Short mmCIF file of C-alpha atoms and ligand atoms in Angstrom, two decimals:
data_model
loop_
_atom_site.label_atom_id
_atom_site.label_comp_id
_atom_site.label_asym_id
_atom_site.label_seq_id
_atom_site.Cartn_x
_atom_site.Cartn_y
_atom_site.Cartn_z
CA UNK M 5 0.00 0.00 0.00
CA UNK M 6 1.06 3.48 -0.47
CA UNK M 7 2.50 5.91 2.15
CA UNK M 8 -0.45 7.10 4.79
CA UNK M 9 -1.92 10.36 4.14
CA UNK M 10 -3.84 11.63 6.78
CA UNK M 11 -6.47 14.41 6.62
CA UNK M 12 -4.33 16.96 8.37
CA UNK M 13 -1.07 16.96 10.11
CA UNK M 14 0.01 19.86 12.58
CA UNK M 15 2.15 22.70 11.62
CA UNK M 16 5.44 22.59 13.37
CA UNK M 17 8.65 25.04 14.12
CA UNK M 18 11.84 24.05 13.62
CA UNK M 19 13.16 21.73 16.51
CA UNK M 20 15.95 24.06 17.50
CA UNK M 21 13.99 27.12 17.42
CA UNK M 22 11.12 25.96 19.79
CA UNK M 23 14.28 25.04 22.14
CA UNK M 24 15.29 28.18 21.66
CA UNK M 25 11.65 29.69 23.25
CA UNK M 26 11.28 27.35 25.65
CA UNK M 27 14.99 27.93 27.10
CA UNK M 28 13.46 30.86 28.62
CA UNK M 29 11.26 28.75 30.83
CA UNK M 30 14.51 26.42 32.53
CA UNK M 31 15.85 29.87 33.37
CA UNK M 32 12.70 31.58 35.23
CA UNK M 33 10.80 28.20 36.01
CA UNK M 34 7.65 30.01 35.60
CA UNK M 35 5.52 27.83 33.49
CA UNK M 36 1.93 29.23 33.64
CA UNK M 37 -0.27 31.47 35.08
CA UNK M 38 0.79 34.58 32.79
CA UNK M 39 3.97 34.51 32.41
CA UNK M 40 6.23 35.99 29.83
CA UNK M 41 5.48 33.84 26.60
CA UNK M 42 1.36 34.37 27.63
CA UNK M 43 1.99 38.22 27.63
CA UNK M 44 4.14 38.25 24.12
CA UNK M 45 1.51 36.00 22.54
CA UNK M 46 -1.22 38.30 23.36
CA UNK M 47 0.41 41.30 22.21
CA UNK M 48 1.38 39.42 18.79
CA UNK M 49 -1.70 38.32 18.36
CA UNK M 50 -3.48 41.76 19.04
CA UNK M 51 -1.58 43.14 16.30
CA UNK M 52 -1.70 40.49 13.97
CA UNK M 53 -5.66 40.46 14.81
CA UNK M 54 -5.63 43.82 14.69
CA UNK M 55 -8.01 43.64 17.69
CA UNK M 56 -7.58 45.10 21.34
CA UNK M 57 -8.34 42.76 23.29
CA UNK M 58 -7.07 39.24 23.02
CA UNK M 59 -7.55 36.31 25.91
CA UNK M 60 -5.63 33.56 25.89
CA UNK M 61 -7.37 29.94 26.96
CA UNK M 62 -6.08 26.52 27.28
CA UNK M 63 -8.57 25.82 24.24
CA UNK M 64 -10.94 27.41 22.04
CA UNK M 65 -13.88 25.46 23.54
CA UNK M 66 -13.24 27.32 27.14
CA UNK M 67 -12.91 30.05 25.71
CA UNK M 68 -16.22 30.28 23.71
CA UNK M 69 -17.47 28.93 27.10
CA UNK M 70 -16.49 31.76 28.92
CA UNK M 71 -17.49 34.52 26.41
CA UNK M 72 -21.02 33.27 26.54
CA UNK M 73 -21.02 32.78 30.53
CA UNK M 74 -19.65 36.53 30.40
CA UNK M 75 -22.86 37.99 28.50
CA UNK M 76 -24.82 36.92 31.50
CA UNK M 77 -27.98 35.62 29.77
CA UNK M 78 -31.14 34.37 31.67
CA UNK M 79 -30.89 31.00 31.86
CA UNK M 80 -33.26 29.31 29.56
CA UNK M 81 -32.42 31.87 26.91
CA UNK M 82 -32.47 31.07 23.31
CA UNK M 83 -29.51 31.13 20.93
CA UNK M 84 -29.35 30.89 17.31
CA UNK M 85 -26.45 28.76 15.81
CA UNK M 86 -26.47 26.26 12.97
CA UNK M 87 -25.66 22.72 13.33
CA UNK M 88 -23.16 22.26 10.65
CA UNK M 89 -20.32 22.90 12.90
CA UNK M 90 -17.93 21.13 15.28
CA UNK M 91 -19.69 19.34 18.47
CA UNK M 92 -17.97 22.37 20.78
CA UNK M 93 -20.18 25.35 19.25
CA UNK M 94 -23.53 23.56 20.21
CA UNK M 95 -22.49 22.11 23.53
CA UNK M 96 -21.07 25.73 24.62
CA UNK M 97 -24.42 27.19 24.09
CA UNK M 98 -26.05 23.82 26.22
CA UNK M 99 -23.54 23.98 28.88
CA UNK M 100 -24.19 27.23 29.71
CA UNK M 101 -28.08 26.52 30.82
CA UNK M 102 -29.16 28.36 27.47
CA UNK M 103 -31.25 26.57 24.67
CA UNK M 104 -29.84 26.17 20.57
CA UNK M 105 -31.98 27.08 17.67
CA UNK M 106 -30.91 25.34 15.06
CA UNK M 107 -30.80 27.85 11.67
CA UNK M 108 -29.60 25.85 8.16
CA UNK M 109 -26.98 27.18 6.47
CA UNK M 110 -26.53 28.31 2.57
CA UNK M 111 -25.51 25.76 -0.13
CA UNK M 112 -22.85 28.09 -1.59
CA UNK M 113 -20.30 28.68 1.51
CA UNK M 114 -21.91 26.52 4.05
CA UNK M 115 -22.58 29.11 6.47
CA UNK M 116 -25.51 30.33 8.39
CA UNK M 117 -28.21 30.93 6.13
CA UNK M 118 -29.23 34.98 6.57
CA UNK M 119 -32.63 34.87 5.28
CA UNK M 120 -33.83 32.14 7.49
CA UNK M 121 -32.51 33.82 10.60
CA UNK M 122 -35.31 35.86 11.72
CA UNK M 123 -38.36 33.23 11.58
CA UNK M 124 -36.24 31.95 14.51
CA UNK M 125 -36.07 34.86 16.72
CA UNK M 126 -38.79 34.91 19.61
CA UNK M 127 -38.96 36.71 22.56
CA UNK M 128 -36.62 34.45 24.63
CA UNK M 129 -33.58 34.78 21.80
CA UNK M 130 -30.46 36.89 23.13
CA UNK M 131 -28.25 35.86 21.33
CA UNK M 132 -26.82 34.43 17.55
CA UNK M 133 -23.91 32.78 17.26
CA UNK M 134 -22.79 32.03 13.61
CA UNK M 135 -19.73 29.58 12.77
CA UNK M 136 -16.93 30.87 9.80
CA UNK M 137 -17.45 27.03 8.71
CA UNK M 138 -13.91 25.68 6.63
CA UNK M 139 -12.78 29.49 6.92
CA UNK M 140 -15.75 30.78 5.00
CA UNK M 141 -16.97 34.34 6.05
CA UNK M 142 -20.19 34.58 7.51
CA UNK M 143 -22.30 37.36 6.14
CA UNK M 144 -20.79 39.52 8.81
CA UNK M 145 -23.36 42.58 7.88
CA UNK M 146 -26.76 41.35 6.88
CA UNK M 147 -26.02 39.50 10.68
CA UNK M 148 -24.77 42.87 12.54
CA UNK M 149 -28.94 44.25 10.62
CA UNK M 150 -30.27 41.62 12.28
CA UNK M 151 -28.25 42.05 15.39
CA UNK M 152 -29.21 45.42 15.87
CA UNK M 153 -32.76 45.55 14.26
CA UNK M 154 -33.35 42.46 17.75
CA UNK M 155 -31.11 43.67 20.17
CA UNK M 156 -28.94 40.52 19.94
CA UNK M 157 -25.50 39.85 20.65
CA UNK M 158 -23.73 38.39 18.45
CA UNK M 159 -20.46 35.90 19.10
CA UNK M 160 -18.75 33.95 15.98
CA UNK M 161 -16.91 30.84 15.78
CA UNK M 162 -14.17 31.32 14.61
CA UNK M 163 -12.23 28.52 15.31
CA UNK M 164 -11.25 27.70 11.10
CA UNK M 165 -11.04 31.57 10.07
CA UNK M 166 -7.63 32.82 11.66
CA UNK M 167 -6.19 35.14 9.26
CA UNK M 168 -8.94 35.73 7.41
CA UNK M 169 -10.17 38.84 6.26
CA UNK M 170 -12.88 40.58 4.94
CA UNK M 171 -12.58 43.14 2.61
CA UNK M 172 -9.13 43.64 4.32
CA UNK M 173 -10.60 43.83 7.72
CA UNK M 174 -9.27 40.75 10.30
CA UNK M 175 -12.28 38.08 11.27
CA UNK M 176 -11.39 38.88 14.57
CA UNK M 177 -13.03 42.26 14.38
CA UNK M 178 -16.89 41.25 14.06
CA UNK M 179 -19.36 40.69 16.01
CA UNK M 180 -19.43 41.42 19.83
CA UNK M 181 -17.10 38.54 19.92
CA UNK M 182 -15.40 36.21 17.90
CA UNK M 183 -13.70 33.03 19.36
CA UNK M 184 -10.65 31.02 17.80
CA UNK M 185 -9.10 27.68 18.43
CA UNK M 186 -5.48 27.26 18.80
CA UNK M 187 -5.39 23.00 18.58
CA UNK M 188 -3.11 21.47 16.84
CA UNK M 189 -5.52 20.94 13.68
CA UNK M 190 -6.08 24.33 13.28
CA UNK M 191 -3.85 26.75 10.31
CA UNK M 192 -2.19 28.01 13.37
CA UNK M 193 -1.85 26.24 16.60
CA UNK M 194 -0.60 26.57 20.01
CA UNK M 195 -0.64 22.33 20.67
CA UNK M 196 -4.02 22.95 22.11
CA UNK M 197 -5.27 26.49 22.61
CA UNK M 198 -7.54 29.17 21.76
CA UNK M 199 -8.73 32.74 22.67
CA UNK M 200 -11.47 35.39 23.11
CA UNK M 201 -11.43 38.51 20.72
CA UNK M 202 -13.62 41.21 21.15
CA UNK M 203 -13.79 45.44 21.80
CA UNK M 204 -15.27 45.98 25.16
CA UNK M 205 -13.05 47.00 27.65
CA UNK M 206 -15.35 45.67 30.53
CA UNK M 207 -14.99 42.49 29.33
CA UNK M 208 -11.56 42.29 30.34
CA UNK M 209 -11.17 41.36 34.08
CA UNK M 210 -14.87 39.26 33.67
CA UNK M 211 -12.88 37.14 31.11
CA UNK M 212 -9.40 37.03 32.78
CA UNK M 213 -11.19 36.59 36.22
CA UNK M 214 -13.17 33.32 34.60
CA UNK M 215 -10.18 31.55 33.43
CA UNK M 216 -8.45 31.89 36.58
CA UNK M 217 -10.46 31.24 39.24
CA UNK M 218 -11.74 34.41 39.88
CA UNK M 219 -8.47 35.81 41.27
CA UNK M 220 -7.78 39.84 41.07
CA UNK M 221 -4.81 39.92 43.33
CA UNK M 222 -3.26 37.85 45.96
CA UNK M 223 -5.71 38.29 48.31
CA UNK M 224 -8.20 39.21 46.60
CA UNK M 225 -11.05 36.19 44.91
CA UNK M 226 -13.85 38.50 42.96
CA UNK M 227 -15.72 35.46 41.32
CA UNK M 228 -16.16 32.22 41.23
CA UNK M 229 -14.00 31.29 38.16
CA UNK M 230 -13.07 27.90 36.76
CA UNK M 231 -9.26 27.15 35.37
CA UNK M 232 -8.71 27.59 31.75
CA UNK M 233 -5.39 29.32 31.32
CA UNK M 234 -2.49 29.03 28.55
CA UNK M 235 0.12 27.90 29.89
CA UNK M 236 3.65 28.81 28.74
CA UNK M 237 4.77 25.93 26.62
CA UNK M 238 1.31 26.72 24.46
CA UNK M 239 2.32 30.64 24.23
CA UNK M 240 5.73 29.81 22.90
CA UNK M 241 4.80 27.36 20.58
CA UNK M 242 2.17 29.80 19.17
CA UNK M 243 5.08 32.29 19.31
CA UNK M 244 7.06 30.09 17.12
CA UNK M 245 3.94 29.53 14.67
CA UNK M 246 3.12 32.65 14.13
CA UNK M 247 6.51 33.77 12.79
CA UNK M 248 6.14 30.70 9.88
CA UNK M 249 2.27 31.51 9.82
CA UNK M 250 2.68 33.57 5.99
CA UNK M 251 4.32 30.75 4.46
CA UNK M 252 2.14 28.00 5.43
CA UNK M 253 -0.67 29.44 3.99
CA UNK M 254 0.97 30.39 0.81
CA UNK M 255 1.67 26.63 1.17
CA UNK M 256 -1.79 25.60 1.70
CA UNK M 257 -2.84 28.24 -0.94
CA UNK M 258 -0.81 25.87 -3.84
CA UNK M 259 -2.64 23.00 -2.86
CA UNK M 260 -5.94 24.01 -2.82
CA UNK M 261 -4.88 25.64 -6.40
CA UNK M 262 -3.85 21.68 -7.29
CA UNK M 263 -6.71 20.41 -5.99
CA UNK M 264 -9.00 22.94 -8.31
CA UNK M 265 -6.96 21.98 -11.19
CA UNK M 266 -7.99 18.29 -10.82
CA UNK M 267 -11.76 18.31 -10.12
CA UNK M 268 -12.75 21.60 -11.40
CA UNK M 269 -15.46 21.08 -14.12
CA UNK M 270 -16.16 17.76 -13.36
CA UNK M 271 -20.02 16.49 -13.42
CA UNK M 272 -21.31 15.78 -9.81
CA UNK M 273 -18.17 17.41 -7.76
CA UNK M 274 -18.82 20.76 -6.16
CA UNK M 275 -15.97 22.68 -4.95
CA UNK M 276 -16.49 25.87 -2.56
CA UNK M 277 -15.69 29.22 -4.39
CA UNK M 278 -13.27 31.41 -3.11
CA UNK M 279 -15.57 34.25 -1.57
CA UNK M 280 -15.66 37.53 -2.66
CA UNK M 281 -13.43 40.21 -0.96
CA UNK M 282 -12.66 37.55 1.68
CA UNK M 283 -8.39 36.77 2.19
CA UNK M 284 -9.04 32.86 2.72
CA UNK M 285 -6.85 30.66 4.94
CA UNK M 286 -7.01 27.69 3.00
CA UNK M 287 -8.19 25.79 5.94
CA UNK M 288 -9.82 22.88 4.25
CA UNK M 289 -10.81 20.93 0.79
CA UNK M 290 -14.06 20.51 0.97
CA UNK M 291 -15.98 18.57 -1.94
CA UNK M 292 -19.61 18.21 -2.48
CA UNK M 293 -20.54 14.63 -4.27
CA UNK M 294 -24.12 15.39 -5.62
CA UNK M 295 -24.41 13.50 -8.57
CA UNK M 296 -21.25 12.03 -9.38
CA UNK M 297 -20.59 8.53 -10.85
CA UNK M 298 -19.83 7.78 -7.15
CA UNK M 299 -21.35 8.93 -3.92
CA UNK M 300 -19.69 10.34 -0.56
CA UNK M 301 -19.46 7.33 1.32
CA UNK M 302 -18.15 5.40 -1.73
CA UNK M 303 -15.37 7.64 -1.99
CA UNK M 304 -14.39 7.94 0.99
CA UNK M 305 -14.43 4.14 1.57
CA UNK M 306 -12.33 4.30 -1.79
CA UNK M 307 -9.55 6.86 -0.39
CA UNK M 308 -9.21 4.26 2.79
CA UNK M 309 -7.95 1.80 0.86
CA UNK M 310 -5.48 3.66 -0.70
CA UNK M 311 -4.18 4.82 2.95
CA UNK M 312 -6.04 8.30 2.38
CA UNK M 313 -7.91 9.56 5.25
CA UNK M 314 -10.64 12.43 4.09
CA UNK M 315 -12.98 13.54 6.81
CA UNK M 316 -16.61 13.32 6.83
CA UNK M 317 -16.68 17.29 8.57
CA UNK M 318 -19.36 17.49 9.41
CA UNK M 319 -21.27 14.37 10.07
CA UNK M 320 -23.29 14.00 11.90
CA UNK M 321 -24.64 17.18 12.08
CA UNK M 322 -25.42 18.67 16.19
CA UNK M 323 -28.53 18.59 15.57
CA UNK M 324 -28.54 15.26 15.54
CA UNK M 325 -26.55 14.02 18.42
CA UNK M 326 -28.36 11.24 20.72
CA UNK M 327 -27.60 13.86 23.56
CA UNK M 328 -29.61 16.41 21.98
CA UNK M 329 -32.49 14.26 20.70
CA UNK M 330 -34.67 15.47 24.09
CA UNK M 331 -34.67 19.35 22.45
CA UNK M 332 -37.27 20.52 21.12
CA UNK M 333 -35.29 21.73 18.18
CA UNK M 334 -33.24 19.30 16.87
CA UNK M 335 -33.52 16.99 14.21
CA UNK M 336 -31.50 16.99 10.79
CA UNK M 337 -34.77 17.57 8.77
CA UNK M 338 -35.48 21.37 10.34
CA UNK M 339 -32.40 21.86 7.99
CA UNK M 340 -32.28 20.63 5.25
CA UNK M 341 -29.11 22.48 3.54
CA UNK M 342 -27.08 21.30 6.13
CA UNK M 343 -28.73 17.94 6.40
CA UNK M 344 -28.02 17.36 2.36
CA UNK M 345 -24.33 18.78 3.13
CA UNK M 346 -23.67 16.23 5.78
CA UNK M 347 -24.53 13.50 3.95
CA UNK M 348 -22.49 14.61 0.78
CA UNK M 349 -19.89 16.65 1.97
CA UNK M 350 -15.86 15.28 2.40
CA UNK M 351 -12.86 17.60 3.30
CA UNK M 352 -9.76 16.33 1.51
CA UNK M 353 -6.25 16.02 2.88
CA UNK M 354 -5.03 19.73 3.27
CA UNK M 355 -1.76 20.50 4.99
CA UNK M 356 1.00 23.19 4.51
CA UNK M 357 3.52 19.97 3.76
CA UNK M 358 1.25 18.07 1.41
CA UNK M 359 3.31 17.24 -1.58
CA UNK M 360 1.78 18.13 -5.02
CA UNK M 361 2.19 14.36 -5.93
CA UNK M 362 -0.07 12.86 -3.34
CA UNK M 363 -2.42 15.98 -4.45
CA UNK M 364 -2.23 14.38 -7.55
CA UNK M 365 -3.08 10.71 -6.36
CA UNK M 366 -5.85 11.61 -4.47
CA UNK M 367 -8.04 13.59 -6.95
CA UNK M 368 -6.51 10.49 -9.18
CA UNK M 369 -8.31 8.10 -6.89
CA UNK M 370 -11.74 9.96 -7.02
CA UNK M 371 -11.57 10.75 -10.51
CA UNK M 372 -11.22 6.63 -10.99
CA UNK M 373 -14.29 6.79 -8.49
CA UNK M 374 -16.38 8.14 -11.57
CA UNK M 375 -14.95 5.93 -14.23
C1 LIG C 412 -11.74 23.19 16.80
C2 LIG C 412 -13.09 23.79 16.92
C3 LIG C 412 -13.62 24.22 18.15
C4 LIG C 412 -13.01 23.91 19.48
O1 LIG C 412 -11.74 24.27 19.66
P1 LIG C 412 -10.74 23.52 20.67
O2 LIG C 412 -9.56 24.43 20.66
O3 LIG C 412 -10.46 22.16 20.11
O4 LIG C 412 -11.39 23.46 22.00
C5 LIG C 412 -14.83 24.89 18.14
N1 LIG C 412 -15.51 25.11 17.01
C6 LIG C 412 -15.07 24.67 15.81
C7 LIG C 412 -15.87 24.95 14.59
C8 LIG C 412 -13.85 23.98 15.73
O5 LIG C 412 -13.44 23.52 14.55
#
C-alpha cells in the first residue's frame, strides 16, 4: 500500500527554534499562570488580529465557554447557531443553561443561512452565534442588521477563520465577539489552545477573572471562576507559529490551487468558491458529491484503501446528536441544507507539507471513483 496520508497533520517550528523559546522557561521556572510567553503572545496576536483585546485559553472550547457565561444571559435563553459545525459550538451554548436554535446554512459557503434567521427569533432569543465554517466568512453585515434591528448579541466561531479577512478587515473584528481555536488541527496552533477577541473594555477582568479562578490579586477572589489558562509551553509554541504563519498558507494556498486543477469542471463534484473580498486561509478541501458517478461514502471508503484519510466534517450534524435528541429543536430535517451537506460533503487532505504528488493521487483516486 502506499504511504499514509492523513487528513491533516500539525504545523510545526523548527526543533531548535522551539528550544530556543522554551529555554526561557529552565531559566525563570515560571511555566503558567501569565507569564512571559502568555503576555508576548497576546500582544502578537493583538496586532496580527488587529483587535484590542485578546484572551488567551487553554482551548478554544473554554474560551467560547467563557465569552457566553460573560454575557450573563437568563438561563433558559435562546440562541441561534447552525448545526453544521464542530460538536464544541452547540455544547457551549447547552452547557451554559441556554437553549440552541438550530438555523440551516446556505448551499454556496456553508454558512448560516441569513434569510432564514429571523423566523427563529422569539422573545426568549439573546443571542446568535454564527460559525466561519472551513474558513468561510459569515455574512458579517446582513447578521450585525439583524443584530441590531433584535437587540442581539452576536459571538462567531471562529475557530477555522484565523487570518482571514474581509474586505481587508481581520475576522477577529466582528461581532461582539469572535472566538478562535489554537489545537493542533487548526492553520495556526498553540498544541491545544484558543482565545477570546472582542472590543469591550469591561470584558476584560470578567474574562481574565473566569479563566483563573476568579483571582484579582493575591488576596483578593472577585468570582467564582473555573481554570482555563495558557500555559507557557502553548504561548511559545504559538510564538514560534506565528513567525512561519505567511508561508504555510501560501503553502496551503498551492494545494488548494492543485486540488481545483484536478476536479474543477467535473459532473457531480462541487468545490467551494473562493468568496468575494474575503483573504481565505485555506483551511480545508471541501468537496460536495451530488451526482457524481460515485457517492460520498463510496469515496471515501475508496480513499481508505489507498491509505487516504478524508474527513466526513461534518457528520453527523449537532442537531442530531443522541444527547440532543430530548430538544425541542433538533432533528436533521429542520435543515435541510445542512442535512443534504452532511450526507455529501468530504474535506480532503489539506496541509502546509502536502506534496503536489499525493495531491495528484488523491483527486486520481476519485476521478477513478467516476470511471
Ligand atoms: C476546533 C473547533 C472548536 C473547538 O476548539 P478547541 O480548541 O479544540 O477546543 C470549536 N468550534 C469549531 C468549529 C472547531 O473547529
Amino acid at each position: 500500500m502506499d504511504r499514509q496520508i492523513l487528513v491533516t497533520r500539525s504545523s510545526m517550528p523548527g526543533f531548535d527554534e522551539y528550544c530556543a523559546e522554551i529555554k526561557k522557561l529552565w531559566d525563570s521556572h515560571w511555566l503558567t499562570n501569565m507569564g512571559v510567553e502568555h503576555e508576548i503572545l497576546q500582544r502578537e496576536l493583538e496586532a496580527f488580529l488587529q483587535c484590542p483585546h485578546v484572551v488567551l485559553y487553554t482551548n478554544g472550547h473554554l474560551a467560547l465557554e467563557n465569552m457566553i457565561a460573560a454575557m450573563q444571559f437568563p438561563k433558559g435563553s435562546e440562541v441561534i447557531t447552525t448545526p453544521f459545525t464542530f460538536a464544541s459550538t452547540t455544547h457551549a451554548i447547552v452547557r451554559n443553561g441556554l437553549v440552541p436554535v438550530f438555523c440551516d446554512v446556505n448551499d454556496h459557503d456553508y454558512t448560516m443561512d441569513t434569510e432564514k434567521i429571523e423566523a427563529l427569533i422569539t422573545e426568549k432569543t439573546v443571542a446568535i452565534i454564527p460559525v466561519h465554517v472551513y474558513g468561510n466568512m459569515c455574512d458579517v453585515e446582513r447578521i450585525k442588521e439583524i443584530a441590531d434591528k433584535h437587540n442581539l448579541k452576536v459571538i462567531y466561531d471562529a475557530a477555522h477563520a484565523f487570518a482571514v479577512k474581509y474586505k481587508g478587515i481581520s475576522s477577529a473584528n466582528f461581532g461582539d465577539a469572535s472566538m478562535f481555536s489554537f489545537h493542533a488541527t487548526k492553520v495556526f496552533h498553540t498544541i491545544e489552545g484558543g482565545a477570546v477577541c472582542f472590543l469591550d473594555d469591561s470584558l476584560v477582568n470578567t474574562l481574565n477573572d473566569m479563566k483563573n479562578f476568579g483571582i484579582r490579586g493575591p488576596e483578593r477572589v472577585v468570582f467564582a471562576g473555573g481554570n482555563a489558562k495558557m500555559n507557557e509551553f502553548q504561548a511559545a509554541m504559538g510564538i514560534c507559529n506565528l513567525r512561519h504563519l505567511k508561508n504555510e498558507i501560501g503553502k496551503r494556498k498551492r494545494v488548494a490551487e492543485r486540488y481545483w486543477q484536478h476536479l474543477e469542471g467535473i459532473k457531480g463534484i462541487k468545490l467551494c468558491k473562493p468568496q468575494k473580498d474575503v483573504e481565505s486561509n485555506y483551511a480545508y478541501f471541501p468537496v460536495v458529491f451530488d451526482g457524481y458517478a460515485a457517492n460520498r461514502d463510496e469515496v471515501f471508503v475508496k480513499l481508505g484503501e489507498n491509505g487516504i484519510t478524508a474527513r466526513k466534517y461534518f457528520f453527523p450534524l449537532t442537531n442530531n446528536f443522541e444527547c440532543y435528541r430530548e430538544y425541542p429543536t433538533a432533528g436533521a430535517e429542520k435543515t435541510p441544507v445542512a442535512a443534504f451537506l452532511a450526507s455529501h460533503v468530504l474535506t480532503l487532505p489539506m496541509f502546509a507539507d502536502l506534496a503536489m504528488e499525493d495531491v495528484d493521487r488523491i483527486c486520481n483516486i476519485i476521478i477513478g471513483c467516476g470511471k
